[in-house]
Amino acid sequence: MIMAEETQSIHEFDFNLICEYFSHLERQGPGSPEVTLKALSFIDNLNDESQIADLGCGTGGQTLILARAAPGTITAIDLFPQFINILNENTAKQGLQDRIKGVVGSMDQLPFSAGQLDMIWSEGAIYNIGFERGLKEWRTFLKTGGHIAVSELSYFRDDPPAELDAFWQTEYPDIDMVSSNLAKLEKAGYAPVATFLLPEKCWTDNFFVPQKAAQEVFLRKYNGNKAAEDLVANQKHESELYSRYKQYYGYAFYIGRKY
Ligand code: SAH
C-alpha cells in the first residue's frame, strides 16, 4: 500500500513536471500551420454547422489554425487542465470563443454521441490510445462521410537501424510503416483520402529548437532535481536520434472518410 502510494505520488510529480515543461511550448508534438492546412485541404464537406473534435489538442497550436481555416465549431479535448487553460486563454485573445471550446477529458471516454461529428482531428496524440484502437473507437462518433485526420509516428523505410528500432521498441512498440498504418485505417472502416509525410522542419524548427530555451529555464528552476534532469536528457536524446535517423522515421498524416 505504502509502495503504491509512493509510486503514485512520484507519478503525479513527474506528470506535473512534464506538463510544465511542455506548457512553455507552442506545440507539444511535431507539426506546423502549413501541415495542418495541407491536411485540411483534402476535406471538402465542412460547413458552418459542422461539429469538429480536436483530440489530444495540447495547448491548441493546431486548434487555432483549424478554427481560422475551417467552418464549424471545434471541441478541443486534452487530459491536462493546464493545457486547456492555455488554449482557452488564447482562444479568447483571438476572439474565437464562439468557435472553439476547450474541455478537459480523455480520448478514451469522449463526451460525444454516435454519429455526432463531421470531423475528428488529432495531431501527434492518437498514440496515447493506440492508432488502431483510436481509429476504431472514434469512428462511432463520426457521421457517415465524416473525416478523420490524424498524425502518427511512422517508419518511412523498411530497414530501420538496430539502435533506432531498439529505441522505438521500448518507447513505442506500435510504430509501424506508413503502408501498414494505411491498411489499419482502411480496415477500421475508412476510405483513404490522403497520406503525406511531415517535413523535417516540423521536428527541428518547430519542436526541438524551441525546446532548447525551455530546457535552460527548466533546468535552472529545478536545479539538482533528478526527474527534471531525466526529462530534459530524454528530450535531448530524442532530438539527437532524430538528427541521425530522420530518413527512417517521422510523422505521417493519415486522412480517411468514414463509410
Ligand atoms: N496536438 C498537440 C499536442 C500533441 S502531444 C500538438 O500537436 O501540439 C499529445 C497530447 O495528448 C498532450 O497534450 C497530452 O496531454 C494529450 N493526452 C495524453 N493522453 C491523453 C488522453 N488519454 N486523452 C486526451 N489527451 C491526452
XYZ file of C-alpha atoms and ligand atoms in Angstrom:
285
model
C 0.000 0.000 0.000
C 2.715 2.446 1.010
C 4.674 1.437 -2.050
C 1.684 2.078 -4.240
C 1.085 5.477 -2.713
C 4.713 6.411 -3.105
C 4.682 5.318 -6.710
C 1.504 7.289 -7.212
C 2.971 10.491 -5.806
C 6.136 10.094 -7.883
C 3.969 9.694 -10.951
C 1.966 12.755 -10.135
C 5.112 14.761 -9.626
C 6.536 13.602 -12.980
C 3.199 14.277 -14.605
C 3.219 17.883 -13.356
C 6.811 18.359 -14.453
C 6.124 17.038 -17.954
C 3.117 19.267 -18.149
C 5.033 22.342 -17.024
C 7.882 21.616 -19.439
C 5.566 21.316 -22.441
C 3.327 24.213 -21.482
C 6.278 26.512 -22.324
C 5.975 25.378 -25.940
C 3.503 26.383 -28.600
C 3.300 22.791 -29.791
C 3.671 19.624 -27.728
C 4.459 17.465 -30.747
C 5.897 17.809 -34.261
C 3.685 19.817 -36.623
C 3.234 23.156 -38.352
C 0.480 25.505 -39.510
C 1.310 24.550 -43.127
C 0.848 20.859 -42.380
C -2.464 21.456 -40.600
C -3.707 23.474 -43.580
C -2.452 20.883 -46.063
C -4.305 18.088 -44.249
C -7.426 20.257 -44.101
C -7.214 20.944 -47.863
C -8.238 17.314 -48.541
C -11.507 17.750 -46.639
C -14.239 19.359 -48.690
C -17.555 18.822 -46.927
C -17.481 21.118 -43.895
C -19.916 23.987 -43.312
C -20.921 26.417 -40.555
C -22.975 23.687 -38.847
C -20.096 21.205 -38.761
C -19.054 19.760 -35.427
C -15.352 19.063 -35.122
C -13.334 17.419 -32.334
C -9.605 18.018 -31.802
C -8.378 15.196 -29.574
C -5.198 15.490 -27.509
C -5.156 19.147 -28.527
C -2.396 20.195 -26.081
C -2.193 23.974 -25.763
C -4.074 24.193 -29.065
C -1.431 25.191 -31.627
C -3.317 23.379 -34.392
C -6.779 24.114 -32.941
C -6.423 27.863 -33.540
C -5.160 27.277 -37.088
C -8.073 24.947 -37.781
C -10.635 27.364 -36.388
C -9.419 30.151 -38.645
C -9.332 27.957 -41.763
C -12.364 25.678 -41.376
C -16.048 26.486 -40.795
C -17.975 24.956 -37.890
C -17.242 24.639 -34.201
C -14.436 22.742 -32.501
C -14.476 20.876 -29.212
C -10.815 20.562 -28.219
C -10.058 17.888 -25.631
C -6.931 17.210 -23.597
C -6.178 15.319 -20.413
C -4.081 18.147 -18.910
C -6.112 21.038 -17.439
C -3.089 23.376 -17.730
C -3.021 22.875 -21.491
C -6.761 23.507 -21.803
C -6.399 26.714 -19.747
C -3.741 27.993 -22.135
C -5.887 27.054 -25.133
C -8.951 28.801 -23.715
C -6.916 31.937 -22.943
C -5.521 32.064 -26.489
C -8.969 31.369 -27.919
C -10.382 34.375 -26.040
C -7.422 36.576 -27.055
C -8.069 35.765 -30.696
C -11.823 36.271 -30.333
C -12.565 32.673 -31.309
C -14.601 31.706 -28.237
C -17.724 31.093 -30.344
C -15.821 28.599 -32.451
C -13.597 26.688 -30.002
C -14.459 25.082 -26.696
C -11.532 23.647 -24.743
C -12.569 20.775 -22.493
C -10.575 18.620 -20.061
C -11.215 14.975 -20.830
C -9.795 11.707 -22.052
C -9.755 10.410 -25.605
C -10.896 7.010 -24.369
C -14.059 8.439 -22.786
C -15.347 11.013 -25.217
C -18.377 13.167 -24.441
C -19.982 12.775 -27.885
C -22.916 10.757 -29.156
C -22.830 8.265 -32.011
C -22.746 9.937 -35.423
C -22.477 13.444 -33.955
C -19.228 14.650 -35.506
C -18.338 15.806 -39.014
C -14.606 15.622 -38.431
C -12.131 14.253 -35.905
C -8.701 15.862 -35.789
C -5.748 14.642 -33.765
C -2.132 15.691 -34.241
C 0.625 13.730 -32.532
C -1.723 12.333 -29.903
C -3.531 9.184 -31.080
C -0.584 7.105 -29.822
C -1.930 7.677 -26.312
C -4.870 5.379 -27.035
C -3.133 3.429 -29.822
C -3.504 4.075 -33.543
C -5.781 1.118 -34.293
C -7.892 1.443 -31.171
C -8.335 5.190 -31.662
C -9.399 4.789 -35.289
C -11.942 2.126 -34.349
C -13.410 3.745 -31.246
C -13.560 7.291 -32.575
C -15.296 6.135 -35.782
C -18.525 5.651 -33.780
C -18.743 9.390 -33.138
C -18.406 10.328 -36.813
C -21.221 10.718 -39.302
C -21.036 8.560 -42.400
C -18.991 10.637 -44.853
C -17.250 12.403 -41.946
C -13.477 12.661 -41.887
C -10.704 11.625 -39.576
C -7.319 13.335 -39.809
C -4.538 12.115 -37.536
C -0.764 12.325 -37.496
C 1.186 9.342 -36.206
C 4.803 8.339 -35.722
C 5.702 6.018 -38.611
C 8.618 4.243 -40.246
C 9.351 5.652 -43.694
C 11.594 2.738 -44.654
C 11.675 -0.987 -44.153
C 15.268 -1.066 -42.854
C 15.467 0.871 -39.560
C 18.932 0.541 -37.961
C 19.096 -1.674 -34.854
C 19.754 1.242 -32.477
C 16.722 3.118 -33.719
C 14.433 0.118 -33.677
C 15.587 -0.827 -30.160
C 14.686 2.699 -29.013
C 11.207 2.584 -30.527
C 10.542 -0.996 -29.424
C 10.966 0.338 -25.868
C 9.314 3.755 -26.275
C 6.579 2.933 -28.767
C 6.444 -0.680 -29.939
C 3.351 0.091 -32.057
C 5.471 2.097 -34.507
C 4.703 0.783 -37.991
C 5.302 1.534 -41.649
C 3.121 4.056 -43.471
C 1.620 1.340 -45.683
C 0.710 -0.768 -42.623
C -0.897 2.203 -40.894
C -2.872 2.940 -44.026
C -4.062 -0.669 -44.102
C -5.188 -0.270 -40.460
C -7.138 2.840 -41.419
C -8.866 1.012 -44.268
C -9.623 -1.977 -42.054
C -11.127 0.286 -39.397
C -13.794 1.428 -41.868
C -12.422 4.486 -43.613
C -11.720 5.192 -47.287
C -8.180 6.560 -47.627
C -8.348 10.215 -48.672
C -4.701 11.257 -48.351
C -1.450 10.394 -46.647
C 1.678 12.518 -46.539
C 4.895 12.731 -44.569
C 5.524 15.735 -42.321
C 8.522 17.778 -43.450
C 11.647 17.795 -41.319
C 11.134 21.320 -40.048
C 8.061 20.174 -38.097
C 10.522 18.343 -35.831
C 13.542 20.629 -35.911
C 12.471 24.303 -36.177
C 9.028 23.738 -34.645
C 9.696 21.138 -31.962
C 13.287 20.517 -30.923
C 14.650 24.042 -31.414
C 12.018 25.792 -29.215
C 12.711 23.185 -26.529
C 16.293 24.412 -26.108
C 15.247 27.661 -24.424
C 12.596 25.825 -22.384
C 15.225 23.330 -21.212
C 17.524 26.061 -19.902
C 14.762 27.752 -17.929
C 13.576 24.407 -16.634
C 16.997 23.152 -15.510
C 17.708 26.415 -13.732
C 14.406 26.240 -11.888
C 14.758 22.543 -10.994
C 18.496 22.581 -10.406
C 19.526 19.183 -8.943
C 16.108 17.604 -9.465
C 16.634 14.136 -10.936
C 13.197 13.825 -12.568
C 13.583 17.190 -14.294
C 17.110 16.354 -15.439
C 15.943 12.983 -16.775
C 13.101 14.604 -18.671
C 15.448 17.056 -20.379
C 18.003 14.303 -21.065
C 15.295 12.173 -22.711
C 14.157 15.024 -24.912
C 17.754 15.741 -25.918
C 18.294 12.083 -26.718
C 15.195 12.055 -28.914
C 16.442 15.119 -30.724
C 19.863 13.539 -31.374
C 18.273 10.332 -32.539
C 16.113 12.283 -34.935
C 19.037 14.153 -36.458
C 20.861 10.858 -37.031
C 17.961 8.749 -38.302
C 15.380 11.142 -39.747
C 15.396 9.431 -43.116
C 14.000 6.293 -41.465
C 11.078 7.670 -39.458
C 8.935 10.653 -38.656
C 5.288 11.613 -38.573
C 2.792 10.901 -41.307
C -0.676 12.411 -41.663
C -3.496 9.977 -42.382
C -6.824 11.288 -43.643
C -9.809 8.987 -44.071
C -13.521 9.198 -44.778
C -15.935 7.079 -42.766
C -18.142 4.770 -44.805
N -1.949 18.128 -30.657
C -0.940 18.831 -29.893
C -0.399 18.034 -28.713
C 0.280 16.740 -29.052
S 1.109 15.997 -27.643
C 0.176 19.260 -30.816
O 0.326 18.671 -31.888
O 0.908 20.180 -30.456
C -0.065 14.798 -27.099
C -1.182 15.370 -26.239
O -2.055 14.309 -25.857
C -0.709 16.023 -24.940
O -1.229 17.323 -24.887
C -1.313 15.145 -23.843
O -1.695 15.869 -22.695
C -2.522 14.566 -24.542
N -3.055 13.325 -23.978
C -2.372 12.277 -23.473
N -3.217 11.299 -23.113
C -4.473 11.756 -23.370
C -5.778 11.209 -23.200
N -5.967 9.990 -22.690
N -6.840 11.947 -23.582
C -6.676 13.188 -24.101
N -5.460 13.750 -24.279
C -4.374 13.045 -23.917
